[in-house]
Structures are given as C-alpha cells and as structure tokens.
Amino acid sequence: MKCLILAAGYATRLYPLTKNFPKPLLEIAGKSILYRLLEDIDLIPEINEHIIISNARYYDHFVEWKEKSTLKNPITIINDGSESNETRLGAVRDIQFAIESCNIDDDILVIAGDNVI
C-alpha cells in the first residue's frame, strides 16, 4: 500500500511564515508536522512507500527533508508543476497526478500533509 501525502498547497493564510516554506515542514517541538504524521504511518506493515506531492515552489524543501529522513519506508517526492495558489491543481487532481506519475497499481492511503494529530 502506498501512502500519498498531499503537500502541494501554498498555505496563504499563514503568510508570511509560509511564503517561502511549506507548512508540512514547519516544526512543532523539534519535529516537522510531516514527520509527526509519517512516523506513525511508517509503522503500518501494509505501507511500503510514502509519496509526497509537492509543488514547484516547495519541491526542493521536501527533497532536502527526505535526505535527512529516518523513516524506514522509501520516500518519493513528486512536483505537480504548479507555481502559485492560483495555478494549483487541488487535492483530487494531485491524487490523479501521483497515480499516473508513479504508475500506482496498489491500494493507497491519502493524507493531508499539514495536519497535527
């Protein structure tokens, strides 16, 4: 099973904090929101990959985060190509984009990358 993480939004309501930095990578008590979500999901035996859907503005931030990740499952970062809030694809089209880009033929768990649980 693949875990798709929707992280291609622009978090405009948090500007200026998120103007040049993605909300899922904001830290709370020393850990990013994204890591807090995935550290638990990473323990689910059925999950074999995490696929993070980003946008063009924040893509490099996610790649840098991935390089430092200690999660056991592989992480794939994809760029949906959008460059602004006005040109974003939206959740449903990002899911479709991920399925097509990664040739997913498996069950998927879809989560929002900016929820604190």
PDB file of C-alpha atoms in Angstrom:
ATOM      1  CA  MET A   1       0.000   0.000   0.000  1.00  0.00           C
ATOM      2  CA  LYS A   2       1.231   3.465  -0.886  1.00  0.00           C
ATOM      3  CA  CYS A   3       0.769   6.457   1.391  1.00  0.00           C
ATOM      4  CA  LEU A   4       0.055   9.602  -0.658  1.00  0.00           C
ATOM      5  CA  ILE A   5       0.731  12.815   1.202  1.00  0.00           C
ATOM      6  CA  LEU A   6      -0.929  15.929  -0.184  1.00  0.00           C
ATOM      7  CA  ALA A   7       1.591  18.723   0.329  1.00  0.00           C
ATOM      8  CA  ALA A   8       1.194  20.935  -2.742  1.00  0.00           C
ATOM      9  CA  GLY A   9      -0.749  23.767  -1.154  1.00  0.00           C
ATOM     10  CA  TYR A  10       0.548  27.276  -0.579  1.00  0.00           C
ATOM     11  CA  ALA A  11      -0.702  27.907   2.994  1.00  0.00           C
ATOM     12  CA  THR A  12      -1.600  31.502   2.161  1.00  0.00           C
ATOM     13  CA  ARG A  13      -3.426  32.009   5.452  1.00  0.00           C
ATOM     14  CA  LEU A  14      -0.118  31.567   7.291  1.00  0.00           C
ATOM     15  CA  TYR A  15       1.820  34.154   5.274  1.00  0.00           C
ATOM     16  CA  PRO A  16       4.443  35.432   5.868  1.00  0.00           C
ATOM     17  CA  LEU A  17       5.504  32.288   7.786  1.00  0.00           C
ATOM     18  CA  THR A  18       4.827  30.028   4.794  1.00  0.00           C
ATOM     19  CA  LYS A  19       5.555  32.412   1.929  1.00  0.00           C
ATOM     20  CA  ASN A  20       8.817  30.627   1.154  1.00  0.00           C
ATOM     21  CA  PHE A  21       8.495  27.471   3.250  1.00  0.00           C
ATOM     22  CA  PRO A  22       5.948  24.615   3.149  1.00  0.00           C
ATOM     23  CA  LYS A  23       3.529  24.250   6.034  1.00  0.00           C
ATOM     24  CA  PRO A  24       4.071  20.459   6.388  1.00  0.00           C
ATOM     25  CA  LEU A  25       7.733  21.097   7.180  1.00  0.00           C
ATOM     26  CA  LEU A  26       7.086  23.625   9.928  1.00  0.00           C
ATOM     27  CA  GLU A  27       8.401  22.311  13.225  1.00  0.00           C
ATOM     28  CA  ILE A  28       6.444  21.750  16.387  1.00  0.00           C
ATOM     29  CA  ALA A  29       8.510  20.792  19.439  1.00  0.00           C
ATOM     30  CA  GLY A  30      11.511  19.844  17.315  1.00  0.00           C
ATOM     31  CA  LYS A  31       9.756  17.717  14.675  1.00  0.00           C
ATOM     32  CA  SER A  32       8.125  18.739  11.420  1.00  0.00           C
ATOM     33  CA  ILE A  33       4.383  18.294  11.041  1.00  0.00           C
ATOM     34  CA  LEU A  34       5.076  15.886   8.175  1.00  0.00           C
ATOM     35  CA  TYR A  35       7.473  13.758  10.218  1.00  0.00           C
ATOM     36  CA  ARG A  36       4.979  13.580  13.087  1.00  0.00           C
ATOM     37  CA  LEU A  37       2.380  12.181  10.672  1.00  0.00           C
ATOM     38  CA  LEU A  38       4.662   9.734   8.932  1.00  0.00           C
ATOM     39  CA  GLU A  39       6.489   8.324  11.932  1.00  0.00           C
ATOM     40  CA  ASP A  40       3.270   6.547  12.953  1.00  0.00           C
ATOM     41  CA  ILE A  41       2.156   5.631   9.423  1.00  0.00           C
ATOM     42  CA  ASP A  42       5.635   4.249   8.747  1.00  0.00           C
ATOM     43  CA  LEU A  43       4.933   1.543  11.338  1.00  0.00           C
ATOM     44  CA  ILE A  44       1.885   0.176   9.499  1.00  0.00           C
ATOM     45  CA  PRO A  45       3.094  -3.113   7.974  1.00  0.00           C
ATOM     46  CA  GLU A  46       0.994  -2.731   4.830  1.00  0.00           C
ATOM     47  CA  ILE A  47       2.601   0.617   3.894  1.00  0.00           C
ATOM     48  CA  ASN A  48       5.613   0.128   1.611  1.00  0.00           C
ATOM     49  CA  GLU A  49       6.224   3.649   0.277  1.00  0.00           C
ATOM     50  CA  HIS A  50       5.435   7.289   1.029  1.00  0.00           C
ATOM     51  CA  ILE A  51       4.741   9.532  -1.971  1.00  0.00           C
ATOM     52  CA  ILE A  52       4.758  13.244  -1.225  1.00  0.00           C
ATOM     53  CA  ILE A  53       3.056  15.502  -3.755  1.00  0.00           C
ATOM     54  CA  SER A  54       4.605  18.965  -3.704  1.00  0.00           C
ATOM     55  CA  ASN A  55       4.533  22.000  -5.954  1.00  0.00           C
ATOM     56  CA  ALA A  56       7.318  23.746  -7.851  1.00  0.00           C
ATOM     57  CA  ARG A  57       7.847  26.419  -5.177  1.00  0.00           C
ATOM     58  CA  TYR A  58       8.450  23.999  -2.283  1.00  0.00           C
ATOM     59  CA  TYR A  59       9.762  20.901  -4.063  1.00  0.00           C
ATOM     60  CA  ASP A  60      13.420  21.466  -3.087  1.00  0.00           C
ATOM     61  CA  HIS A  61      12.469  21.825   0.588  1.00  0.00           C
ATOM     62  CA  PHE A  62      10.883  18.369   0.527  1.00  0.00           C
ATOM     63  CA  VAL A  63      13.869  16.853  -1.272  1.00  0.00           C
ATOM     64  CA  GLU A  64      16.176  18.272   1.406  1.00  0.00           C
ATOM     65  CA  TRP A  65      13.858  16.945   4.143  1.00  0.00           C
ATOM     66  CA  LYS A  66      13.854  13.494   2.507  1.00  0.00           C
ATOM     67  CA  GLU A  67      17.676  13.367   2.505  1.00  0.00           C
ATOM     68  CA  LYS A  68      17.627  13.709   6.307  1.00  0.00           C
ATOM     69  CA  SER A  69      14.687  11.365   6.881  1.00  0.00           C
ATOM     70  CA  THR A  70      14.995   8.371   9.169  1.00  0.00           C
ATOM     71  CA  LEU A  71      11.754   6.697   8.075  1.00  0.00           C
ATOM     72  CA  LYS A  72      12.055   3.022   7.148  1.00  0.00           C
ATOM     73  CA  ASN A  73       9.918   3.091   4.011  1.00  0.00           C
ATOM     74  CA  PRO A  74      11.160   4.707   0.805  1.00  0.00           C
ATOM     75  CA  ILE A  75      10.015   8.254   0.093  1.00  0.00           C
ATOM     76  CA  THR A  76       9.234   9.591  -3.363  1.00  0.00           C
ATOM     77  CA  ILE A  77       8.794  13.335  -3.852  1.00  0.00           C
ATOM     78  CA  ILE A  78       6.892  14.493  -6.945  1.00  0.00           C
ATOM     79  CA  ASN A  79       6.373  18.009  -8.253  1.00  0.00           C
ATOM     80  CA  ASP A  80       2.914  18.785  -9.634  1.00  0.00           C
ATOM     81  CA  GLY A  81       4.383  21.749 -11.536  1.00  0.00           C
ATOM     82  CA  SER A  82       2.184  24.447 -10.029  1.00  0.00           C
ATOM     83  CA  GLU A  83       3.863  27.702  -9.073  1.00  0.00           C
ATOM     84  CA  SER A  84       1.162  29.670  -7.287  1.00  0.00           C
ATOM     85  CA  ASN A  85      -2.034  29.339  -5.301  1.00  0.00           C
ATOM     86  CA  GLU A  86      -3.952  30.374  -8.402  1.00  0.00           C
ATOM     87  CA  THR A  87      -2.466  27.617 -10.579  1.00  0.00           C
ATOM     88  CA  ARG A  88      -2.526  24.781  -8.042  1.00  0.00           C
ATOM     89  CA  LEU A  89      -4.133  21.535  -9.145  1.00  0.00           C
ATOM     90  CA  GLY A  90      -6.128  20.844  -5.993  1.00  0.00           C
ATOM     91  CA  ALA A  91      -6.344  17.635  -3.970  1.00  0.00           C
ATOM     92  CA  VAL A  92      -8.223  15.403  -6.409  1.00  0.00           C
ATOM     93  CA  ARG A  93      -6.080  16.325  -9.412  1.00  0.00           C
ATOM     94  CA  ASP A  94      -2.918  15.925  -7.317  1.00  0.00           C
ATOM     95  CA  ILE A  95      -4.016  12.403  -6.366  1.00  0.00           C
ATOM     96  CA  GLN A  96      -4.637  11.611 -10.036  1.00  0.00           C
ATOM     97  CA  PHE A  97      -1.271  13.163 -10.935  1.00  0.00           C
ATOM     98  CA  ALA A  98       0.510  10.959  -8.367  1.00  0.00           C
ATOM     99  CA  ILE A  99      -1.232   7.779  -9.516  1.00  0.00           C
ATOM    100  CA  GLU A 100      -0.321   8.466 -13.133  1.00  0.00           C
ATOM    101  CA  SER A 101       3.225   9.769 -12.485  1.00  0.00           C
ATOM    102  CA  CYS A 102       4.181   6.896 -10.207  1.00  0.00           C
ATOM    103  CA  ASN A 103       2.220   4.212 -12.090  1.00  0.00           C
ATOM    104  CA  ILE A 104       0.447   3.222  -8.890  1.00  0.00           C
ATOM    105  CA  ASP A 105      -1.452  -0.032  -9.183  1.00  0.00           C
ATOM    106  CA  ASP A 106      -1.912  -0.619  -5.478  1.00  0.00           C
ATOM    107  CA  ASP A 107      -4.130   0.439  -2.594  1.00  0.00           C
ATOM    108  CA  ILE A 108      -3.466   3.961  -1.375  1.00  0.00           C
ATOM    109  CA  LEU A 109      -3.838   5.808   1.890  1.00  0.00           C
ATOM    110  CA  VAL A 110      -4.283   9.530   1.250  1.00  0.00           C
ATOM    111  CA  ILE A 111      -3.434  12.020   3.971  1.00  0.00           C
ATOM    112  CA  ALA A 112      -3.118  15.785   4.177  1.00  0.00           C
ATOM    113  CA  GLY A 113       0.465  16.728   4.937  1.00  0.00           C
ATOM    114  CA  ASP A 114      -0.395  19.629   7.209  1.00  0.00           C
ATOM    115  CA  ASN A 115      -2.485  18.060   9.979  1.00  0.00           C
ATOM    116  CA  VAL A 116      -1.232  17.941  13.526  1.00  0.00           C
ATOM    117  CA  ILE A 117      -2.586  14.919  15.353  1.00  0.00           C
TER     118      ILE A 117
END
